[in-house]
Coordinates of C-alpha atoms in Angstrom, one line a residue:
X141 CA 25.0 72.3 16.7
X142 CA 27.5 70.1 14.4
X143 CA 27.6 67.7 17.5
X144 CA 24.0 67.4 17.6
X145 CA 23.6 66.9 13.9
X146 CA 26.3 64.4 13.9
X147 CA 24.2 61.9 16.8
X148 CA 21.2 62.6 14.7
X149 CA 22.8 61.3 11.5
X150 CA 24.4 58.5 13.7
X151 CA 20.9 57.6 15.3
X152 CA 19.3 57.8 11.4
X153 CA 21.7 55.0 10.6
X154 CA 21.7 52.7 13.5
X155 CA 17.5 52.9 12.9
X156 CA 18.2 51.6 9.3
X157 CA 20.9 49.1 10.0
X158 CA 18.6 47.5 12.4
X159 CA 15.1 47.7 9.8
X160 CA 17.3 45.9 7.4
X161 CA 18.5 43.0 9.3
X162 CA 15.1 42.8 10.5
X163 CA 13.9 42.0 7.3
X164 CA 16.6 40.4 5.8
X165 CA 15.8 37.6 9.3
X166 CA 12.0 37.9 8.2
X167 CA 12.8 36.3 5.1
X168 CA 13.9 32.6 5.2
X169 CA 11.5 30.3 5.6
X170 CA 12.2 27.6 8.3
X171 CA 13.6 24.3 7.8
X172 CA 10.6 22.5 8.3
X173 CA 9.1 24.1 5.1
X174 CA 5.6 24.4 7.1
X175 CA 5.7 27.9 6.5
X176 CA 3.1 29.0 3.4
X177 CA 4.7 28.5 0.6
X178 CA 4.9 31.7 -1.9
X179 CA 2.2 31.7 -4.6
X180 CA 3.6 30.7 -7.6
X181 CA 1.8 30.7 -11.5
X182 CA 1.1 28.1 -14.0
X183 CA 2.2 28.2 -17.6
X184 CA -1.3 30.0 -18.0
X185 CA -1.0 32.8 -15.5
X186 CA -3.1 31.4 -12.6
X187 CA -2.0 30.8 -9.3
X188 CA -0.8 27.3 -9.1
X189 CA -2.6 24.5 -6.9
X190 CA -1.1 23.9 -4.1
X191 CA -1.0 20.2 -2.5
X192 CA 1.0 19.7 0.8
X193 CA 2.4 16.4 1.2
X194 CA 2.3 15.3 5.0
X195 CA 4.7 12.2 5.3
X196 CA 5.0 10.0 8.1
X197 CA 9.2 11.1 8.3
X198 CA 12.3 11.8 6.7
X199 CA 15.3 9.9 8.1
X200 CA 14.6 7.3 6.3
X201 CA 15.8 6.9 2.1
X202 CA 12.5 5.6 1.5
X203 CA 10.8 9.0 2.5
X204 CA 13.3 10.6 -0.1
X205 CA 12.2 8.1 -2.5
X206 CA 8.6 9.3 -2.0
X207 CA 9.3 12.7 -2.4
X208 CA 11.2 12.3 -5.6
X209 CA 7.9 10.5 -6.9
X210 CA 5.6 13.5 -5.7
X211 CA 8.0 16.2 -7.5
X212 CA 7.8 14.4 -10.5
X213 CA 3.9 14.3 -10.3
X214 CA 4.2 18.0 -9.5
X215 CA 6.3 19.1 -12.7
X216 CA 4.1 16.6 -14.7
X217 CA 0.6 18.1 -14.3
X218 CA 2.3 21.5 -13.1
X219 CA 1.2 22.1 -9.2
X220 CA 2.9 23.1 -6.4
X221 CA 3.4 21.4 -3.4
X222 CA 5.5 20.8 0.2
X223 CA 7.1 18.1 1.4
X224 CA 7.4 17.5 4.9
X225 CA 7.2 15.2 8.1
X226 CA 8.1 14.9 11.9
X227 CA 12.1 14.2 12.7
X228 CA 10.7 10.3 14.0
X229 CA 8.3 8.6 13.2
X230 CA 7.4 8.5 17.0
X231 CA 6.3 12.2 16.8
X232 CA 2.8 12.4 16.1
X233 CA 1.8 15.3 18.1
X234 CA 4.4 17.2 15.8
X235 CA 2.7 15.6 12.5
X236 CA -0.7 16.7 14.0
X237 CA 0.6 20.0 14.1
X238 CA 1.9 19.9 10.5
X239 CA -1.8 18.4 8.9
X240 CA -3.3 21.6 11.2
X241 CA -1.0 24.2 9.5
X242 CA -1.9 23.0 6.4
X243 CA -5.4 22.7 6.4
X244 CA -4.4 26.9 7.5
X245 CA -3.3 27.4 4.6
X246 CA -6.3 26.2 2.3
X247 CA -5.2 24.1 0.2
X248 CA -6.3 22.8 -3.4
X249 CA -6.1 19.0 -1.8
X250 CA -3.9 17.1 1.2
X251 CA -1.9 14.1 0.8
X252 CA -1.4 12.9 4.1
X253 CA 0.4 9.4 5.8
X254 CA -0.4 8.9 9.1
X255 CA 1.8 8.4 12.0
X256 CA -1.6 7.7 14.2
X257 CA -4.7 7.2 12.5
X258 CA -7.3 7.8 15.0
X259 CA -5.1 11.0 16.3
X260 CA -5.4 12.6 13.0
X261 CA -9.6 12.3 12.7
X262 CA -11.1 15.4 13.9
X263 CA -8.8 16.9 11.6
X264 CA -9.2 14.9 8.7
X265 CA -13.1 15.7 9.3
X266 CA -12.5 19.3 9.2
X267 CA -11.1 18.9 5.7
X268 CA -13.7 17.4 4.5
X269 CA -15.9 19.9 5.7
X270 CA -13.6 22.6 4.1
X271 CA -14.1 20.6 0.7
X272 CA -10.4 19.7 0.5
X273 CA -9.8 16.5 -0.7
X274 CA -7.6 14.2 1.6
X275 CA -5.2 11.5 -0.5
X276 CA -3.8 8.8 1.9
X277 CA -0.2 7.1 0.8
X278 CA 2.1 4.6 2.4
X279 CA 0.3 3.6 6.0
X280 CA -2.7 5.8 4.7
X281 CA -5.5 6.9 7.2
X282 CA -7.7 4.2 9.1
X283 CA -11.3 6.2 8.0
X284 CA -13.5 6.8 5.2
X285 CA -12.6 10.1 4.6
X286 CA -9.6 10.0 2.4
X287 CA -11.1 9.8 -1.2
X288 CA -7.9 7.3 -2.0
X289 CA -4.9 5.6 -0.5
X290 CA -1.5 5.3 -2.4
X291 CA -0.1 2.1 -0.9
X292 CA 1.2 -1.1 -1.1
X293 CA -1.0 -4.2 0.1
X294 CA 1.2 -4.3 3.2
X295 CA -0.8 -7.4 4.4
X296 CA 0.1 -9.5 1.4
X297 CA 3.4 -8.4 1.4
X298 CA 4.2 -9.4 4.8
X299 CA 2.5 -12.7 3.9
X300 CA 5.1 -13.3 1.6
X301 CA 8.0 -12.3 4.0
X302 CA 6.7 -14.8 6.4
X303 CA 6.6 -17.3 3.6
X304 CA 10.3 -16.7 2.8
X305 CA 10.7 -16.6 6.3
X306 CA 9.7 -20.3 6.5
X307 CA 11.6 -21.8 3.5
X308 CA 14.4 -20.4 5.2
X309 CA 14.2 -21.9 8.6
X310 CA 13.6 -24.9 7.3
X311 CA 9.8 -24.2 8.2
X312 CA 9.9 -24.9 12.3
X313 CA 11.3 -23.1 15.1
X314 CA 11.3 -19.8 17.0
X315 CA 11.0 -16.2 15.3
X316 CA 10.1 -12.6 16.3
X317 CA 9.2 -9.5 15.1
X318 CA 11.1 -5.8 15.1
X319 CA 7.9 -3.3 14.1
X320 CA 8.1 0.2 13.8
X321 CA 4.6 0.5 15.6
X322 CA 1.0 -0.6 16.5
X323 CA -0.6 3.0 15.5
X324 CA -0.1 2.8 11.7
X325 CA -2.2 1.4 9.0
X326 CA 1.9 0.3 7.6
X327 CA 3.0 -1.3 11.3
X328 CA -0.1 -2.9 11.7
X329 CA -0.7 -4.6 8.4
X330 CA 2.7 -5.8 8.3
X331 CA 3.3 -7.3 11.6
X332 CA -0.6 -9.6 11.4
X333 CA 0.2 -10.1 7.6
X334 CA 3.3 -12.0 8.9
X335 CA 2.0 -12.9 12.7
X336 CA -1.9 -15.2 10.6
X337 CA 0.1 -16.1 7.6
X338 CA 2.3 -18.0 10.3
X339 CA 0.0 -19.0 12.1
X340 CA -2.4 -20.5 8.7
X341 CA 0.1 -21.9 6.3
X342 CA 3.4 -22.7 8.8
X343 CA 2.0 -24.3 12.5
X344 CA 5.2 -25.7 13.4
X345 CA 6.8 -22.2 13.4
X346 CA 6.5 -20.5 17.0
X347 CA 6.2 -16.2 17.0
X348 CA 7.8 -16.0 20.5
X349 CA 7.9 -12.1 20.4
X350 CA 7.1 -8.5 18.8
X351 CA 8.5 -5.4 19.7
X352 CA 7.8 -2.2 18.1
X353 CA 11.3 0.6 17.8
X354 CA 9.4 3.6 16.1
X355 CA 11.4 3.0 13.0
X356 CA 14.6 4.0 15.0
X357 CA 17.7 1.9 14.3
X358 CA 19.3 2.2 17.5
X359 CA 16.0 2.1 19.6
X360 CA 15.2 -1.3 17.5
X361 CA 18.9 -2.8 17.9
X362 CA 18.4 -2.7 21.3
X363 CA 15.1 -4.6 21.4
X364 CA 16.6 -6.9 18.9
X365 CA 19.9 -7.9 21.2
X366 CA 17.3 -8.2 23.6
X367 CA 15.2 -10.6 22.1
X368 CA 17.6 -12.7 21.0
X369 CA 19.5 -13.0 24.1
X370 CA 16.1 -13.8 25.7
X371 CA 15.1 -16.4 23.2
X372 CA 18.4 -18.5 23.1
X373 CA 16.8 -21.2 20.2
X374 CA 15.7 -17.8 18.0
X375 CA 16.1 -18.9 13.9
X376 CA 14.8 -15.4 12.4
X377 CA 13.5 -11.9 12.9
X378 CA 11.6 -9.8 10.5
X379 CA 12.2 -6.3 10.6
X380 CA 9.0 -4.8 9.4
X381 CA 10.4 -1.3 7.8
X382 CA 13.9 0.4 6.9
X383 CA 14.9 1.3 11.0
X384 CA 13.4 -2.0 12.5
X385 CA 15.3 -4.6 9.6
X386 CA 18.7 -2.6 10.2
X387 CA 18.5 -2.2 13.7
X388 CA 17.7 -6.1 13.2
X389 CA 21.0 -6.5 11.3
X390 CA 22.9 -4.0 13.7
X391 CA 22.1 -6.3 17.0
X392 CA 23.0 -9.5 15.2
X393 CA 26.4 -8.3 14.1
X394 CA 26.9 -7.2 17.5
X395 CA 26.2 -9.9 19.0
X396 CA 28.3 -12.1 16.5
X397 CA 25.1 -14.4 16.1
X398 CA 24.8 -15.5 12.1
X399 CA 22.6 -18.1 12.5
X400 CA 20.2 -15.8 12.9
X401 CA 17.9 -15.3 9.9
X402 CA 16.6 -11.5 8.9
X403 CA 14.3 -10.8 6.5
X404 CA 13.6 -7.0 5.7
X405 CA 11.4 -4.8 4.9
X406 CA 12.1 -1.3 2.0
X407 CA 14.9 -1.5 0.2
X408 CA 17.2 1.5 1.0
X409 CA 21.3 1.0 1.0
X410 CA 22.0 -0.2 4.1
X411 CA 19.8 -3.5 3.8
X412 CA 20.5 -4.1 -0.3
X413 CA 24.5 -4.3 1.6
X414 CA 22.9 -6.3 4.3
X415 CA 21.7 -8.8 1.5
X416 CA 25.0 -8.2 -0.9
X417 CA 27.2 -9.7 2.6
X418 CA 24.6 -12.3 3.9
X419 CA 23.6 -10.7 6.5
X420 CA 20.1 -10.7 5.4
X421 CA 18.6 -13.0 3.8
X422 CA 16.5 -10.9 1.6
X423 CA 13.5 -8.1 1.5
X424 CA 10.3 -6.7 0.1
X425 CA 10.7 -3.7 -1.7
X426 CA 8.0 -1.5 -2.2
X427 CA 8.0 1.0 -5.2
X428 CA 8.4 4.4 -3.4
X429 CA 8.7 6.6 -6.4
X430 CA 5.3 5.3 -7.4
X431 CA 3.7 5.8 -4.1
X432 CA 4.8 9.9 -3.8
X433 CA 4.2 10.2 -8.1
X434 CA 0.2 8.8 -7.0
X435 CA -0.1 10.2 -4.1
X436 CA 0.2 14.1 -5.7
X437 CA -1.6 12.5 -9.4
X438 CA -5.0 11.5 -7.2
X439 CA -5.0 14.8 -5.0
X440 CA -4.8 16.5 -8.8
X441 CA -7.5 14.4 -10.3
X442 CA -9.7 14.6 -6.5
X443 CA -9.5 18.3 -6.6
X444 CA -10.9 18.5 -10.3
X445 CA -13.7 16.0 -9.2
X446 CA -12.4 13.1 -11.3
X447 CA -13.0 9.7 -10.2
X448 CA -10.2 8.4 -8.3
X449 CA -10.1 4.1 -7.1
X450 CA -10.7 3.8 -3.4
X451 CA -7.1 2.0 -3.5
X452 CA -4.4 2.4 -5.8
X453 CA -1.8 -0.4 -5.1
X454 CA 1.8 0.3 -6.0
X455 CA 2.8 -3.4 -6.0
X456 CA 5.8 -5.0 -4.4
X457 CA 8.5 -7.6 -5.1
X458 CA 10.5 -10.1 -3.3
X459 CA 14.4 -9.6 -3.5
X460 CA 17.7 -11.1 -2.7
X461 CA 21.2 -12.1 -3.7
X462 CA 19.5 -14.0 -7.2
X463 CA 17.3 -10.7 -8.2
X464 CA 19.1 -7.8 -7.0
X465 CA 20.4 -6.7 -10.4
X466 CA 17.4 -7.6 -12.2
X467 CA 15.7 -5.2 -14.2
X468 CA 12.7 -5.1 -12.3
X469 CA 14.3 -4.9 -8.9
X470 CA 16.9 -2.1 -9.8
X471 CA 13.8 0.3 -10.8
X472 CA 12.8 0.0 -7.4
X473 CA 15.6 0.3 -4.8
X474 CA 16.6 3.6 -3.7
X475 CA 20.3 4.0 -3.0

């Protein structure tokens, strides 16, 4: 009897142990935050709005940047929200599944950047359907259906790069392009920005090739060393985001070419050292703290019905060794 009660007591515990650790693994949340986030109040004692924030990546400091600019606009007018985005910026099958389990989770609004425009659509439609209010920011959404798009005038900023481009090269010769890819509004805008701003104000300048690295530094040094050991008379490649400019500066260094010009693209650490040793001659900055601080301030005002201007631009500057401590500049790089 006693030996029977004791492998009843033993079984009891074993049956307990085991619940517990159950739920204790229940609890954590994965990594990628895409679970639903716990409800949370306002200062009133509603349930908060909640507004996830789709990004188009997060290896990249400028994605931090963002974030910190959508958490500020989320203490500020007291809303809750996720940030989150695909490993690379080549995954848009795995961004596609993040804008899907969000639209799951009903939310108040969506701000969403896209990785591939036309791959994001149907589901973009459905949202409006469902009444929720999709903000674009950064490369934004190529349809009608976001009610506003966070983002810098990527074509005009590009312009200017190719304009600085020219002055630099003594405005003739051979250059190429490093993009991070031909499916964004951002990689798009930037590389015919620079490619007809060439081709209209600097004739004697020659765009001998384009190659698109998904934002990946290595992936884009490679195609950079490649280009410029195809294009022996190469004066200068532009470098259209964060990856693409210091995979740029990677393949020159490598290559022990520093004739080469590079003009950049963001403003993160590795290219304001780039331009602090010469290796790059200089860069557009965007204002990514801006971008993520509108992006969450328009879903707020879009789910209240307020009216909201079909573009918000965030602006963006020219810098290099003669700014980079400026004022102006400082409030916008992102070390």
């Amino acid at each position: 009897m006693m030996k029977k009660m004791k492998t009843m007591i033993l079984a009891a515990t074993v049956f307990t142990l085991t619940a517990s650790l159950l739920t204790a693994c229940g609890s954590g949340a994965p990594a990628s935050s895409s679970a639903a986030p716990a409800v949370q109040t306002s200062s009133s004692g509603s349930a908060k709005a909640y507004i996830p924030v789709i990004s188009k990546g997060f290896q990249h400091q400028f994605w931090q940047a963002v974030k910190q600019g959508a958490e500020k606009a989320a203490k500020e007018f007291d809303v809750q929200i996720t940030f989150e985005g695909p490993e690379t910026e080549s995954q848009v099958d795995k961004q596609i599944e993040m804008l899907q389990a969000a639209l799951d989770k009903k939310p108040t609004a969506i701000a969403f950047a896209a990785l591939d425009s036309k791959a994001s659509v149907s589901l973009l439609q459905k949202a409006k359907s469902a009444n929720i209010p999709i903000i674009g920011f950064d490369s934004g959404v190529d349809s009608d259906i976001p009610v506003t798009t966070a983002a810098t005038d990527n074509k005009k900023a590009a312009a200017l790069a190719a304009d600085k481009m020219a002055e630099k090269i003594g405005d003739a010769g051979e250059v190429a392009l490093v993009v991070h890819d031909q499916t964004s509004r951002t990689g798009v805008d930037r590389r015919d920005g620079f490619v007809e701003q060439m081709k209209a104000k600097h004739p004697n300048i020659k765009i001998v090739d384009i190659q698109y690295g998904g934002g990946d530094q290595l992936k884009s040094t490679d195609l950079a060393k490649a280009i410029i050991q195809g294009h022996p008379n190469l004066k200068g490649i532009f470098g259209a985001n964060e990856g693409s400019a210091i995979g740029v500066v990677n393949a020159v260094t490598e290559l022990k070419n520093d004739k080469i010009v590079i003009i950049g693209y963001d403003s993160g650490k590795a290219q304001i050292d780039a331009i602090k040793s010469g290796k790059m001659a200089g860069a557009i900055t965007q204002d990514p703290i801006g971008i993520g601080y509108w992006s969450v301030k328009a879903a707020v005002m879009a789910s209240k019905g307020e009216k909201v201007e079909k573009m918000i631009d965030t602006g963006f500057h020219w810098y290099d060794k003669s700014n980079l401590d400026s004022p102006e500049i400082k409030a916008l790089l992102y070390n």
